[in-house]
């Protein structure tokens, strides 16, 4: 693999994400690494649909927003805020199953780098994800 795009902190902004993904189609990337905090924002459903339907291989790293969604689902938040309740209501079980597949961290090999042939991506490592 030679061309890797790293995207994160989309925060449910499907309009901006659609534009970025359009640019990535022109760049012919081999892999997209998503670094979390993808759907916690104003259009979670549309954002996740764009992410899942993008036709390039992908790896996903769990951010604090993904951790929060799973904690809400699992009842680990005693009294959700209004915003947390809204977010939970706008993520289906299929969405949460997808989010649950996100890795805590990952390492990938990249061809063509002179001194480093791998990259490590970590996010949200100060708390259990």
Backbone as JSON Lines, residues from 0, in Angstrom:
{"i":0,"aa":"X","n":[0.84,-1.17,0.0],"ca":[0.0,0.0,0.0],"c":[0.89,1.24,0.0]}
{"i":1,"aa":"X","n":[0.49,2.22,-0.79],"ca":[1.33,3.39,-0.95],"c":[0.64,4.71,-0.58]}
{"i":2,"aa":"X","n":[-0.64,4.84,-0.9],"ca":[-1.34,6.11,-0.66],"c":[-2.39,5.92,0.43]}
{"i":3,"aa":"X","n":[-2.15,6.59,1.56],"ca":[-3.02,6.46,2.72],"c":[-3.57,7.84,3.09]}
{"i":4,"aa":"X","n":[-4.87,7.91,3.28],"ca":[-5.5,9.14,3.77],"c":[-5.91,8.91,5.22]}
{"i":5,"aa":"X","n":[-5.69,9.9,6.06],"ca":[-6.08,9.82,7.47],"c":[-7.13,10.9,7.72]}
{"i":6,"aa":"X","n":[-8.31,10.46,8.15],"ca":[-9.42,11.38,8.39],"c":[-9.98,11.18,9.79]}
{"i":7,"aa":"X","n":[-10.35,12.25,10.43],"ca":[-10.96,12.14,11.75],"c":[-11.64,13.43,12.15]}
{"i":8,"aa":"X","n":[-12.29,13.37,13.28],"ca":[-13.0,14.53,13.82],"c":[-13.99,15.13,12.82]}
{"i":9,"aa":"X","n":[-14.71,14.26,12.15],"ca":[-15.74,14.7,11.21],"c":[-16.93,15.31,11.98]}
{"i":10,"aa":"X","n":[-17.22,14.77,13.13],"ca":[-18.28,15.26,14.01],"c":[-19.62,15.45,13.3]}
{"i":11,"aa":"X","n":[-20.0,14.45,12.51],"ca":[-21.32,14.47,11.9],"c":[-21.51,15.5,10.81]}
{"i":12,"aa":"X","n":[-20.45,16.05,10.27],"ca":[-20.56,17.06,9.22],"c":[-20.52,16.35,7.86]}
{"i":13,"aa":"X","n":[-21.68,15.86,7.46],"ca":[-21.76,15.07,6.23],"c":[-21.48,15.92,4.99]}
{"i":14,"aa":"X","n":[-21.8,17.19,5.02],"ca":[-21.56,18.07,3.87],"c":[-20.06,18.19,3.6]}
{"i":15,"aa":"X","n":[-19.31,18.51,4.64],"ca":[-17.85,18.62,4.49],"c":[-17.24,17.27,4.14]}
{"i":16,"aa":"X","n":[-17.74,16.21,4.77],"ca":[-17.2,14.88,4.49],"c":[-17.42,14.48,3.04]}
{"i":17,"aa":"X","n":[-18.59,14.77,2.5],"ca":[-18.86,14.45,1.09],"c":[-17.86,15.15,0.18]}
{"i":18,"aa":"X","n":[-17.53,16.39,0.48],"ca":[-16.55,17.12,-0.33],"c":[-15.17,16.49,-0.23]}
{"i":19,"aa":"X","n":[-14.77,16.14,0.98],"ca":[-13.45,15.51,1.17],"c":[-13.39,14.16,0.47]}
{"i":20,"aa":"X","n":[-14.43,13.37,0.59],"ca":[-14.43,12.07,-0.08],"c":[-14.4,12.22,-1.6]}
{"i":21,"aa":"X","n":[-15.04,13.25,-2.11],"ca":[-14.95,13.54,-3.54],"c":[-13.52,13.81,-3.96]}
{"i":22,"aa":"X","n":[-12.81,14.58,-3.17],"ca":[-11.39,14.83,-3.45],"c":[-10.57,13.55,-3.37]}
{"i":23,"aa":"X","n":[-10.87,12.71,-2.39],"ca":[-10.11,11.46,-2.24],"c":[-10.32,10.53,-3.43]}
{"i":24,"aa":"X","n":[-11.5,10.56,-4.01],"ca":[-11.73,9.73,-5.21],"c":[-10.75,10.12,-6.32]}
{"i":25,"aa":"X","n":[-10.47,11.4,-6.44],"ca":[-9.53,11.88,-7.46],"c":[-8.09,11.48,-7.14]}
{"i":26,"aa":"X","n":[-7.77,11.34,-5.87],"ca":[-6.41,11.02,-5.44],"c":[-6.08,9.54,-5.54]}
{"i":27,"aa":"X","n":[-7.08,8.7,-5.69],"ca":[-6.89,7.25,-5.81],"c":[-6.08,6.68,-4.65]}
{"i":28,"aa":"X","n":[-6.56,6.92,-3.43],"ca":[-5.89,6.39,-2.25],"c":[-6.13,4.89,-2.13]}
{"i":29,"aa":"X","n":[-5.18,4.22,-1.47],"ca":[-5.29,2.77,-1.26],"c":[-6.03,2.43,0.02]}
{"i":30,"aa":"X","n":[-5.97,3.33,0.99],"ca":[-6.55,3.06,2.3],"c":[-6.94,4.37,2.96]}
{"i":31,"aa":"X","n":[-8.08,4.34,3.65],"ca":[-8.47,5.47,4.49],"c":[-8.41,4.99,5.94]}
{"i":32,"aa":"X","n":[-7.68,5.72,6.77],"ca":[-7.65,5.45,8.2],"c":[-8.52,6.52,8.87]}
{"i":33,"aa":"X","n":[-9.57,6.07,9.52],"ca":[-10.5,6.96,10.22],"c":[-10.09,7.0,11.68]}
{"i":34,"aa":"X","n":[-9.84,8.2,12.21],"ca":[-9.3,8.32,13.56],"c":[-10.34,8.72,14.61]}
{"i":35,"aa":"X","n":[-11.58,8.39,14.37],"ca":[-12.6,8.56,15.39],"c":[-13.32,9.9,15.37]}
{"i":36,"aa":"X","n":[-14.3,9.99,16.27],"ca":[-15.18,11.16,16.38],"c":[-15.84,11.46,15.03]}
{"i":37,"aa":"X","n":[-16.38,10.41,14.45],"ca":[-16.94,10.5,13.1],"c":[-18.37,11.03,13.11]}
{"i":38,"aa":"X","n":[-19.25,10.42,13.89],"ca":[-20.67,10.73,13.74],"c":[-21.28,11.55,14.87]}
{"i":39,"aa":"X","n":[-20.52,11.91,15.87],"ca":[-21.05,12.69,17.0],"c":[-21.18,14.14,16.55]}
{"i":40,"aa":"X","n":[-22.33,14.47,15.97],"ca":[-22.55,15.81,15.45],"c":[-23.94,15.92,14.86]}
{"i":41,"aa":"X","n":[-24.13,16.9,14.02],"ca":[-25.48,17.26,13.59],"c":[-26.11,16.34,12.56]}
{"i":42,"aa":"X","n":[-25.37,15.52,11.83],"ca":[-25.96,14.57,10.88],"c":[-25.3,13.2,11.01]}
{"i":43,"aa":"X","n":[-25.53,12.51,12.12],"ca":[-24.84,11.23,12.32],"c":[-25.23,10.17,11.3]}
{"i":44,"aa":"X","n":[-26.51,10.09,10.96],"ca":[-26.95,9.05,10.03],"c":[-26.31,9.23,8.65]}
{"i":45,"aa":"X","n":[-26.39,10.43,8.11],"ca":[-25.83,10.7,6.78],"c":[-24.31,10.53,6.78]}
{"i":46,"aa":"X","n":[-23.68,10.93,7.87],"ca":[-22.22,10.82,7.96],"c":[-21.79,9.36,7.94]}
{"i":47,"aa":"X","n":[-22.43,8.53,8.76],"ca":[-22.06,7.11,8.79],"c":[-22.36,6.43,7.46]}
{"i":48,"aa":"X","n":[-23.42,6.84,6.8],"ca":[-23.73,6.27,5.48],"c":[-22.61,6.59,4.49]}
{"i":49,"aa":"X","n":[-22.12,7.81,4.5],"ca":[-21.0,8.18,3.62],"c":[-19.75,7.36,3.93]}
{"i":50,"aa":"X","n":[-19.45,7.21,5.2],"ca":[-18.27,6.45,5.61],"c":[-18.38,5.0,5.16]}
{"i":51,"aa":"X","n":[-19.52,4.38,5.44],"ca":[-19.7,2.95,5.1],"c":[-19.75,2.71,3.6]}
{"i":52,"aa":"X","n":[-20.23,3.67,2.84],"ca":[-20.39,3.44,1.4],"c":[-19.17,3.86,0.58]}
{"i":53,"aa":"X","n":[-18.19,4.49,1.21],"ca":[-17.0,4.91,0.47],"c":[-16.27,3.67,-0.01]}
{"i":54,"aa":"X","n":[-15.94,3.64,-1.29],"ca":[-15.47,2.43,-1.95],"c":[-13.97,2.17,-1.85]}
{"i":55,"aa":"X","n":[-13.32,2.66,-0.83],"ca":[-11.89,2.44,-0.61],"c":[-11.72,1.64,0.68]}
{"i":56,"aa":"X","n":[-10.74,0.75,0.7],"ca":[-10.45,0.0,1.93],"c":[-10.27,0.96,3.09]}
{"i":57,"aa":"X","n":[-10.7,0.52,4.28],"ca":[-10.65,1.42,5.43],"c":[-10.3,0.66,6.7]}
{"i":58,"aa":"X","n":[-9.7,1.4,7.63],"ca":[-9.46,0.94,9.0],"c":[-9.99,2.04,9.91]}
{"i":59,"aa":"X","n":[-10.46,1.65,11.07],"ca":[-11.13,2.59,11.96],"c":[-10.51,2.53,13.35]}
{"i":60,"aa":"X","n":[-10.21,3.69,13.91],"ca":[-9.71,3.8,15.28],"c":[-10.79,4.5,16.11]}
{"i":61,"aa":"X","n":[-11.09,3.92,17.25],"ca":[-12.15,4.44,18.11],"c":[-11.7,5.71,18.83]}
{"i":62,"aa":"X","n":[-12.5,6.75,18.71],"ca":[-12.24,8.0,19.43],"c":[-13.14,8.12,20.66]}
{"i":63,"aa":"X","n":[-13.06,9.23,21.34],"ca":[-13.87,9.4,22.55],"c":[-15.37,9.46,22.23]}
{"i":64,"aa":"X","n":[-15.74,9.92,21.06],"ca":[-17.17,9.96,20.69],"c":[-17.71,8.54,20.5]}
{"i":65,"aa":"X","n":[-16.92,7.68,19.87],"ca":[-17.35,6.29,19.7],"c":[-17.44,5.59,21.06]}
{"i":66,"aa":"X","n":[-16.47,5.86,21.91],"ca":[-16.51,5.29,23.26],"c":[-17.78,5.75,23.98]}
{"i":67,"aa":"X","n":[-18.11,7.04,23.86],"ca":[-19.3,7.58,24.52],"c":[-20.57,6.91,24.0]}
{"i":68,"aa":"X","n":[-20.66,6.69,22.7],"ca":[-21.84,6.02,22.14],"c":[-22.0,4.62,22.71]}
{"i":69,"aa":"X","n":[-20.9,3.89,22.81],"ca":[-20.98,2.53,23.33],"c":[-21.3,2.53,24.83]}
{"i":70,"aa":"X","n":[-20.78,3.5,25.56],"ca":[-21.11,3.62,26.99],"c":[-22.59,3.93,27.17]}
{"i":71,"aa":"X","n":[-23.14,4.79,26.31],"ca":[-24.57,5.09,26.37],"c":[-25.39,3.84,26.07]}
{"i":72,"aa":"X","n":[-25.0,3.11,25.04],"ca":[-25.72,1.89,24.68],"c":[-25.7,0.87,25.81]}
{"i":73,"aa":"X","n":[-24.55,0.76,26.46],"ca":[-24.37,-0.26,27.5],"c":[-24.87,0.17,28.87]}
{"i":74,"aa":"X","n":[-25.49,1.36,28.96],"ca":[-26.04,1.83,30.22],"c":[-25.0,2.28,31.23]}
{"i":75,"aa":"X","n":[-23.83,2.64,30.76],"ca":[-22.76,3.07,31.66],"c":[-22.88,4.55,32.03]}
{"i":76,"aa":"X","n":[-23.82,5.25,31.39],"ca":[-24.05,6.66,31.71],"c":[-25.36,6.73,32.49]}
{"i":77,"aa":"X","n":[-25.26,7.07,33.78],"ca":[-26.44,7.06,34.65],"c":[-27.52,8.03,34.21]}
{"i":78,"aa":"X","n":[-27.14,9.26,33.97],"ca":[-28.1,10.29,33.57],"c":[-27.57,11.0,32.33]}
{"i":79,"aa":"X","n":[-27.95,10.49,31.14],"ca":[-27.45,11.12,29.91],"c":[-27.94,12.57,29.8]}
{"i":80,"aa":"X","n":[-27.08,13.41,29.26],"ca":[-27.48,14.79,28.97],"c":[-28.45,14.77,27.8]}
{"i":81,"aa":"X","n":[-29.08,15.9,27.54],"ca":[-29.99,15.99,26.4],"c":[-29.25,15.67,25.1]}
{"i":82,"aa":"X","n":[-28.05,16.18,24.98],"ca":[-27.25,15.92,23.77],"c":[-26.9,14.44,23.66]}
{"i":83,"aa":"X","n":[-26.49,13.83,24.76],"ca":[-26.17,12.4,24.72],"c":[-27.39,11.57,24.34]}
{"i":84,"aa":"X","n":[-28.55,11.93,24.88],"ca":[-29.78,11.24,24.53],"c":[-30.1,11.36,23.05]}
{"i":85,"aa":"X","n":[-29.9,12.57,22.52],"ca":[-30.15,12.8,21.1],"c":[-29.2,11.95,20.25]}
{"i":86,"aa":"X","n":[-27.93,11.94,20.63],"ca":[-26.95,11.15,19.88],"c":[-27.3,9.66,19.92]}
{"i":87,"aa":"X","n":[-27.65,9.17,21.08],"ca":[-28.01,7.76,21.21],"c":[-29.22,7.43,20.34]}
{"i":88,"aa":"X","n":[-30.19,8.33,20.3],"ca":[-31.4,8.1,19.51],"c":[-31.14,8.14,18.01]}
{"i":89,"aa":"X","n":[-30.06,8.79,17.6],"ca":[-29.76,8.92,16.17],"c":[-28.67,7.96,15.69]}
{"i":90,"aa":"X","n":[-28.45,6.9,16.45],"ca":[-27.55,5.83,16.04],"c":[-28.3,4.51,16.2]}
{"i":91,"aa":"X","n":[-28.48,3.8,15.1],"ca":[-29.19,2.53,15.13],"c":[-28.3,1.44,15.74]}
{"i":92,"aa":"X","n":[-28.9,0.3,16.01],"ca":[-28.1,-0.85,16.48],"c":[-27.04,-1.22,15.45]}
{"i":93,"aa":"X","n":[-27.38,-1.11,14.17],"ca":[-26.38,-1.4,13.12],"c":[-25.24,-0.39,13.17]}
{"i":94,"aa":"X","n":[-25.57,0.87,13.42],"ca":[-24.53,1.9,13.57],"c":[-23.61,1.56,14.72]}
{"i":95,"aa":"X","n":[-24.19,1.19,15.85],"ca":[-23.4,0.89,17.04],"c":[-22.58,-0.38,16.86]}
{"i":96,"aa":"X","n":[-23.13,-1.36,16.15],"ca":[-22.35,-2.57,15.85],"c":[-21.14,-2.22,14.99]}
{"i":97,"aa":"X","n":[-21.34,-1.32,14.04],"ca":[-20.23,-0.84,13.21],"c":[-19.19,-0.13,14.06]}
{"i":98,"aa":"X","n":[-19.63,0.79,14.91],"ca":[-18.72,1.54,15.79],"c":[-17.94,0.59,16.7]}
{"i":99,"aa":"X","n":[-18.59,-0.46,17.14],"ca":[-17.93,-1.42,18.04],"c":[-16.77,-2.14,17.36]}
{"i":100,"aa":"X","n":[-16.75,-2.17,16.04],"ca":[-15.64,-2.82,15.33],"c":[-14.39,-1.95,15.27]}
{"i":101,"aa":"X","n":[-14.51,-0.69,15.63],"ca":[-13.37,0.22,15.56],"c":[-12.28,-0.26,16.51]}
{"i":102,"aa":"X","n":[-11.04,-0.16,16.06],"ca":[-9.9,-0.61,16.84],"c":[-9.48,0.45,17.85]}
{"i":103,"aa":"X","n":[-8.79,0.02,18.9],"ca":[-8.25,0.95,19.89],"c":[-7.04,1.68,19.3]}
{"i":104,"aa":"X","n":[-6.29,1.01,18.49],"ca":[-5.13,1.57,17.8],"c":[-4.78,0.63,16.66]}
{"i":105,"aa":"X","n":[-3.95,1.06,15.76],"ca":[-3.57,0.19,14.65],"c":[-2.19,0.55,14.15]}
{"i":106,"aa":"X","n":[-1.61,-0.39,13.44],"ca":[-0.32,-0.18,12.79],"c":[-0.47,-0.62,11.34]}
{"i":107,"aa":"X","n":[0.01,0.19,10.43],"ca":[-0.07,-0.16,9.01],"c":[1.3,-0.01,8.37]}
{"i":108,"aa":"X","n":[1.57,-0.82,7.38],"ca":[2.8,-0.71,6.61],"c":[2.52,0.15,5.38]}
{"i":109,"aa":"X","n":[3.46,1.03,5.08],"ca":[3.31,1.93,3.94],"c":[4.54,1.78,3.05]}
{"i":110,"aa":"X","n":[4.35,1.41,1.81],"ca":[5.45,1.28,0.87],"c":[5.97,2.65,0.47]}
{"i":111,"aa":"X","n":[7.28,2.74,0.28],"ca":[7.87,3.94,-0.28],"c":[8.4,4.94,0.71]}
{"i":112,"aa":"X","n":[8.2,4.72,1.98],"ca":[8.78,5.64,2.95],"c":[10.24,5.26,3.17]}
{"i":113,"aa":"X","n":[11.14,6.23,3.15],"ca":[12.57,5.93,3.24],"c":[12.97,5.38,4.6]}
{"i":114,"aa":"X","n":[12.59,6.02,5.67],"ca":[13.07,5.61,6.98],"c":[12.04,4.85,7.8]}
{"i":115,"aa":"X","n":[10.81,5.04,7.54],"ca":[9.77,4.38,8.33],"c":[8.86,3.63,7.38]}
{"i":116,"aa":"X","n":[8.66,2.36,7.66],"ca":[7.81,1.56,6.79],"c":[6.48,1.23,7.44]}
{"i":117,"aa":"X","n":[6.26,1.75,8.64],"ca":[4.96,1.53,9.26],"c":[4.54,2.79,9.99]}
{"i":118,"aa":"X","n":[3.25,2.88,10.21],"ca":[2.7,4.0,10.96],"c":[1.78,3.44,12.03]}
{"i":119,"aa":"X","n":[1.81,4.04,13.19],"ca":[0.94,3.62,14.28],"c":[-0.05,4.74,14.55]}
{"i":120,"aa":"X","n":[-1.31,4.37,14.67],"ca":[-2.37,5.35,14.93],"c":[-3.05,4.97,16.23]}
{"i":121,"aa":"X","n":[-3.04,5.88,17.19],"ca":[-3.7,5.69,18.48],"c":[-4.59,6.88,18.75]}
{"i":122,"aa":"X","n":[-5.66,6.65,19.47],"ca":[-6.55,7.75,19.82],"c":[-7.28,7.38,21.1]}
{"i":123,"aa":"X","n":[-7.42,8.31,21.98],"ca":[-8.19,8.06,23.2],"c":[-7.57,7.02,24.1]}
{"i":124,"aa":"X","n":[-6.25,7.0,24.18],"ca":[-5.57,5.94,24.92],"c":[-5.48,6.22,26.41]}
{"i":125,"aa":"X","n":[-5.93,7.37,26.88],"ca":[-5.83,7.67,28.31],"c":[-6.97,7.06,29.11]}
{"i":126,"aa":"X","n":[-8.02,6.61,28.44],"ca":[-9.12,5.92,29.09],"c":[-9.38,4.62,28.37]}
{"i":127,"aa":"X","n":[-9.98,3.69,29.04],"ca":[-10.33,2.42,28.4],"c":[-11.36,2.69,27.32]}
{"i":128,"aa":"X","n":[-11.1,2.19,26.12],"ca":[-12.05,2.38,25.02],"c":[-12.94,1.17,24.91]}
